[in-house]
Coordinates of C-alpha atoms in Angstrom, one line a residue:
X1 CA 78.9 88.3 65.1
X2 CA 82.2 86.6 66.0
X3 CA 83.6 88.2 69.2
X4 CA 86.7 90.2 68.5
X5 CA 87.7 90.5 72.2
X6 CA 87.8 87.9 75.0
X7 CA 84.6 87.6 77.1
X8 CA 86.2 89.1 80.3
X9 CA 87.7 92.0 78.3
X10 CA 84.2 92.8 76.7
X11 CA 82.7 92.8 80.2
X12 CA 85.3 95.2 81.6
X13 CA 84.9 97.4 78.6
X14 CA 81.1 97.7 79.1
X15 CA 81.6 98.3 82.8
X16 CA 84.0 101.1 82.1
X17 CA 81.5 102.6 79.5
X18 CA 78.6 102.4 81.9
X19 CA 80.6 103.8 84.7
X20 CA 81.6 106.8 82.5
X21 CA 78.0 107.4 81.5
X22 CA 76.8 107.4 85.0
X23 CA 79.6 109.6 86.3
X24 CA 78.9 112.2 83.5
X25 CA 75.2 112.1 84.3
X26 CA 75.9 112.7 88.0
X27 CA 78.1 115.6 87.2
X28 CA 76.1 117.2 84.4
X29 CA 72.6 116.6 85.6
X30 CA 73.9 117.1 89.1
X31 CA 74.6 120.9 88.7
X32 CA 71.3 121.5 87.0
X33 CA 69.4 119.6 89.6
X34 CA 71.3 121.5 92.2
X35 CA 70.2 124.8 90.5
X36 CA 66.6 123.6 90.7
X37 CA 67.1 122.8 94.4
X38 CA 68.3 126.3 95.1
X39 CA 65.6 128.0 93.0
X40 CA 63.6 129.2 96.0
X41 CA 66.6 130.1 98.1
X42 CA 66.3 133.6 96.6
X43 CA 63.1 135.7 96.8
X44 CA 63.9 137.6 93.7
X45 CA 62.0 136.6 90.6
X46 CA 64.6 138.0 88.3
X47 CA 67.4 136.0 90.0
X48 CA 65.4 132.8 89.6
X49 CA 65.0 133.6 85.9
X50 CA 68.7 134.0 85.7
X51 CA 69.3 130.7 87.4
X52 CA 67.0 129.0 84.9
X53 CA 68.8 130.7 82.0
X54 CA 72.1 129.5 83.2
X55 CA 71.0 125.8 82.7
X56 CA 68.6 126.4 79.8
X57 CA 70.8 125.2 77.0
X58 CA 72.1 122.2 78.9
X59 CA 69.7 120.5 81.3
X60 CA 67.7 118.4 78.8
X61 CA 70.7 117.0 77.0
X62 CA 72.4 116.2 80.4
X63 CA 69.8 113.5 81.0
X64 CA 70.9 111.7 77.9
X65 CA 73.7 110.2 80.0
X66 CA 71.3 108.6 82.4
X67 CA 69.4 107.0 79.5
X68 CA 72.7 105.7 78.1
X69 CA 74.0 104.4 81.4
X70 CA 70.8 102.5 82.1
X71 CA 70.6 101.2 78.6
X72 CA 74.1 99.8 78.8
X73 CA 73.2 98.1 82.1
X74 CA 70.1 96.5 80.4
X75 CA 71.9 95.3 77.3
X76 CA 75.3 94.3 78.7
X77 CA 74.3 93.1 82.2
X78 CA 70.6 92.1 81.9
X79 CA 70.7 89.9 85.1
X80 CA 72.1 92.8 87.2
X81 CA 69.5 95.1 85.6
X82 CA 66.8 92.9 86.8
X83 CA 68.1 92.5 90.3
X84 CA 68.9 96.3 90.7
X85 CA 65.5 97.5 89.2
X86 CA 63.5 94.9 91.2
X87 CA 65.1 96.2 94.5
X88 CA 64.8 99.9 93.4
X89 CA 61.5 99.9 91.6
X90 CA 59.7 102.5 93.6
X91 CA 62.5 105.0 93.9
X92 CA 63.3 104.7 90.2
X93 CA 59.6 105.4 89.4
X94 CA 59.6 108.4 91.6
X95 CA 62.8 109.7 90.1
X96 CA 61.2 109.5 86.6
X97 CA 58.2 111.5 88.0
X98 CA 60.5 114.1 89.4
X99 CA 62.4 114.4 86.0
X100 CA 59.2 114.6 84.2
X101 CA 57.8 117.2 86.4
X102 CA 61.0 119.3 86.0
X103 CA 60.7 119.1 82.2
X104 CA 57.1 120.2 82.2
X105 CA 57.6 123.0 84.6
X106 CA 60.6 124.3 82.6
X107 CA 58.5 124.6 79.5
X108 CA 55.2 125.9 81.1
X109 CA 56.9 128.6 83.3
X110 CA 57.6 130.3 79.9
X111 CA 54.0 130.3 79.1
X112 CA 52.7 131.4 82.5
X113 CA 50.1 134.1 82.1
X114 CA 50.5 135.7 85.6
X115 CA 53.3 136.0 88.2
X116 CA 51.3 133.5 90.5
X117 CA 51.2 130.8 87.7
X118 CA 54.9 131.3 87.2
X119 CA 55.6 130.9 90.9
X120 CA 53.6 127.7 90.8
X121 CA 55.7 126.3 88.0
X122 CA 58.9 127.4 89.7
X123 CA 57.7 125.4 92.8
X124 CA 57.1 122.4 90.5
X125 CA 60.5 122.8 89.0
X126 CA 62.1 122.9 92.5
X127 CA 59.9 120.0 93.7
X128 CA 60.8 117.9 90.7
X129 CA 64.5 118.6 91.2
X130 CA 64.2 117.6 94.9
X131 CA 62.3 114.4 94.1
X132 CA 65.0 113.4 91.5
X133 CA 67.9 114.2 93.8
X134 CA 66.5 112.6 97.0
X135 CA 65.6 109.3 95.1
X136 CA 69.0 109.1 93.5
X137 CA 70.6 109.5 96.9
X138 CA 68.2 106.9 98.4
X139 CA 69.2 104.5 95.7
X140 CA 72.9 105.1 96.3
X141 CA 72.4 104.3 100.0
X142 CA 70.5 101.1 99.3
X143 CA 73.1 100.0 96.7
X144 CA 76.1 100.7 99.0
X145 CA 74.8 98.4 101.7
X146 CA 73.8 95.7 99.3
X147 CA 70.0 96.3 99.5
X148 CA 70.0 95.3 103.2
X149 CA 66.5 95.9 104.7
X150 CA 67.5 96.4 108.3
X151 CA 66.5 99.6 110.2
X152 CA 70.0 100.8 110.1
X153 CA 70.4 100.4 106.4
X154 CA 67.2 102.2 105.8
X155 CA 68.4 105.1 108.0
X156 CA 71.6 105.1 106.1
X157 CA 69.7 105.3 102.8
X158 CA 67.7 108.3 104.1
X159 CA 70.9 110.1 105.1
X160 CA 72.4 109.3 101.7
X161 CA 69.4 110.8 100.1
X162 CA 70.0 114.1 102.0
X163 CA 73.8 113.9 101.2
X164 CA 73.4 113.5 97.5
X165 CA 70.8 116.3 97.4
X166 CA 73.3 118.6 99.2
X167 CA 76.1 117.5 96.9
X168 CA 73.8 118.5 93.9
X169 CA 73.1 121.8 95.6
X170 CA 76.8 122.3 96.1
X171 CA 77.8 121.8 92.5
X172 CA 74.8 123.8 91.4
X173 CA 76.0 126.7 93.5
X174 CA 79.5 126.4 92.1
X175 CA 78.0 126.5 88.6
X176 CA 76.1 129.7 89.4
X177 CA 79.4 131.2 90.8
X178 CA 80.9 130.6 87.3
X179 CA 77.8 131.5 85.3
X180 CA 76.3 134.5 87.1
X181 CA 77.4 137.8 88.4
X182 CA 76.4 140.4 91.0
X183 CA 74.0 139.7 93.8
X184 CA 73.1 136.3 92.5
X185 CA 76.8 135.2 92.3
X186 CA 77.3 136.4 95.9
X187 CA 74.3 134.4 97.0
X188 CA 75.7 131.3 95.2
X189 CA 79.0 131.7 97.1
X190 CA 77.1 131.6 100.4
X191 CA 75.1 128.5 99.2
X192 CA 78.3 126.8 98.3
X193 CA 79.9 127.6 101.7
X194 CA 77.0 126.2 103.6
X195 CA 76.6 122.9 101.5
X196 CA 80.4 122.1 101.3
X197 CA 80.5 120.7 104.8
X198 CA 77.4 118.6 104.3
X199 CA 79.1 117.2 101.2
X200 CA 82.3 116.4 103.1
X201 CA 80.2 114.7 105.9
X202 CA 78.4 112.6 103.3
X203 CA 81.7 111.4 101.8
X204 CA 83.0 110.5 105.2
X205 CA 79.8 108.6 105.9
X206 CA 79.9 106.6 102.7
X207 CA 83.6 105.9 103.2
X208 CA 82.9 104.5 106.7
X209 CA 79.8 102.6 105.8
X210 CA 81.1 100.5 102.8
X211 CA 84.1 98.9 104.7
X212 CA 81.8 98.2 107.7
X213 CA 79.2 96.6 105.5
X214 CA 81.7 94.2 103.9
X215 CA 84.8 92.4 105.2
X216 CA 85.9 92.1 101.5
X217 CA 85.8 96.0 101.1
X218 CA 87.5 96.5 104.4
X219 CA 90.4 94.3 103.3
X220 CA 90.7 96.1 100.0
X221 CA 91.2 99.4 101.6
X222 CA 93.2 98.6 104.7
X223 CA 95.5 95.6 103.9
X224 CA 99.0 96.4 102.8
X225 CA 100.1 97.4 100.2
X226 CA 96.6 98.8 99.3
X227 CA 96.6 101.1 102.3
X228 CA 99.6 103.0 100.9
X229 CA 98.6 102.8 97.3
X230 CA 95.1 104.2 97.9
X231 CA 96.1 106.8 100.5
X232 CA 96.2 109.6 97.8
X233 CA 92.4 109.2 97.2
X234 CA 91.3 110.4 100.7
X235 CA 94.2 112.8 101.0
X236 CA 93.4 114.5 97.7
X237 CA 89.7 114.6 98.8
X238 CA 90.5 116.3 102.1
X239 CA 92.8 118.7 100.4
X240 CA 90.1 119.7 97.9
X241 CA 87.5 120.3 100.7
X242 CA 90.0 122.5 102.6
X243 CA 91.0 124.4 99.5
X244 CA 87.4 125.0 98.5
X245 CA 86.7 126.3 102.0
X246 CA 89.6 128.7 101.8
X247 CA 88.8 129.9 98.4
X248 CA 85.1 130.3 99.0
X249 CA 85.7 132.5 102.1
X250 CA 87.2 135.2 99.7
X251 CA 84.9 134.9 96.7
X252 CA 83.8 136.6 94.6
X253 CA 87.3 137.9 93.8
X254 CA 88.1 141.2 92.0
X255 CA 87.7 140.9 88.2
X256 CA 85.7 137.7 88.7
X257 CA 89.0 135.8 89.1
X258 CA 89.0 132.0 89.6
X259 CA 85.2 132.0 88.9
X260 CA 85.5 128.4 87.3
X261 CA 87.7 126.9 90.1
X262 CA 84.9 125.9 92.5
X263 CA 82.9 124.1 89.8
X264 CA 85.9 122.1 88.5
X265 CA 87.0 121.4 92.1
X266 CA 83.5 120.1 92.8
X267 CA 83.7 117.9 89.6
X268 CA 87.1 116.5 91.0
X269 CA 85.4 115.7 94.3
X270 CA 82.7 113.8 92.5
X271 CA 85.3 111.9 90.4
X272 CA 87.4 111.0 93.5
X273 CA 84.3 109.8 95.3
X274 CA 83.2 107.8 92.3
X275 CA 86.6 106.3 92.0
X276 CA 86.5 105.2 95.6
X277 CA 83.1 103.5 95.2
X278 CA 84.3 101.8 92.0
X279 CA 87.4 100.4 93.8
X280 CA 85.3 99.2 96.7
X281 CA 82.8 97.2 94.7
X282 CA 84.8 95.9 91.7
X283 CA 84.3 93.3 90.3
X284 CA 80.8 93.1 91.8
X285 CA 78.0 94.9 89.9
X286 CA 75.4 93.9 92.5
X287 CA 77.3 94.2 95.8
X288 CA 78.4 90.9 97.2
X289 CA 75.9 89.0 94.9
X290 CA 76.9 89.2 91.3
X291 CA 80.1 90.1 89.5
X292 CA 80.5 91.7 86.1
X293 CA 81.6 88.5 84.5
X294 CA 78.6 86.5 85.9
X295 CA 76.1 89.2 84.7
X296 CA 77.6 89.9 81.3
X297 CA 75.6 89.1 78.1
X298 CA 77.0 86.6 75.5
X299 CA 80.2 87.8 74.0
X300 CA 78.6 87.8 70.5
X301 CA 76.0 90.2 71.7
X302 CA 78.5 92.4 73.5
X303 CA 80.7 92.6 70.4
X304 CA 77.8 93.9 68.3
X305 CA 76.6 96.3 71.0
X306 CA 80.1 97.6 71.5
X307 CA 80.2 98.8 67.9
X308 CA 77.1 100.8 68.5
X309 CA 78.3 102.2 71.7
X310 CA 81.6 103.3 69.9
X311 CA 79.5 105.3 67.6
X312 CA 76.8 106.8 70.0
X313 CA 79.0 107.9 72.9
X314 CA 81.4 110.1 70.9
X315 CA 78.4 111.7 69.2
X316 CA 76.8 112.6 72.7
X317 CA 80.0 113.8 74.0
X318 CA 80.7 116.0 70.9
X319 CA 77.2 117.5 71.4
X320 CA 77.9 118.2 75.0
X321 CA 81.2 119.8 74.3
X322 CA 79.7 121.9 71.4
X323 CA 76.9 123.2 73.7
X324 CA 79.4 124.2 76.3
X325 CA 81.4 126.1 73.7
X326 CA 78.5 127.9 72.2
X327 CA 76.8 128.8 75.5
X328 CA 80.0 129.4 77.5
X329 CA 79.5 132.8 78.9
X330 CA 77.6 134.3 81.7
X331 CA 73.8 133.8 81.9
X332 CA 71.9 136.7 80.5
X333 CA 68.4 137.9 81.5
X334 CA 65.8 135.3 80.5
X335 CA 63.7 136.1 77.4
X336 CA 61.1 134.2 75.6
X337 CA 60.9 135.6 72.0

């Protein structure tokens, strides 16, 4: 197939598509992983059933974005795929085990013969969610510092694992504020308050670590005029954190007002953080080792794959929007008919 775009433009297009897929995965699977992490924060079985019901129509499809993002990395940037997966082989394997455990537990808790069996599958669901969240945070920490193997870098990856898990718990709590009511909603507000500051600390930690790890990134953020042009990113992030703190202090509000705001504010925090990372690392796809343009497949291959991506991504997005529209209300009591 004759390329219909220049090679550099094709590489940028696929980088944008891959970034979009990963961001949507982090947001969409992030909230349902967060619900799994919070599952045992309540002692009430009925509340745990309601939490599961709130993500039931969505959680499986949310993982499609991970498959798409990794697939795009493989076909569009195969060299980078090999380098990244080689460096992260064990955490990727553990993440897949965690995601599989979640899927099995979600289905088998519905068939549990006794309350004890159901509690065991709930524990498996929470454990799989924790394994997936922690390994994703570990991989982020390793990636941010360019797969450095020093003790400090390993410690940073461990802190990053905890930070990402807290971020997922936070957006999961915000999801429950929107999708539940009564005592469970009040619990979710308390969970969101507790995890908000951990999320803020994690954002600050990554923001400090990336410039310190690379003189190039330090220059991109702090040299003029970039310092002025990029100032809205940290300022908006700080304003969101403070606004969320002020709002959550008063929730739930009469008439369930503003119930959606914490979730969409959490989404905005994720997007701002992602934008900051993207700016820091561009044009590198493997930090300080390999650029997008060096890693890209042949333009002929990218042209063909782009046609397929232009068909597949809108279909997945349309299905996601449709599911949200159909199952857009409060979570009801969980029933297996």
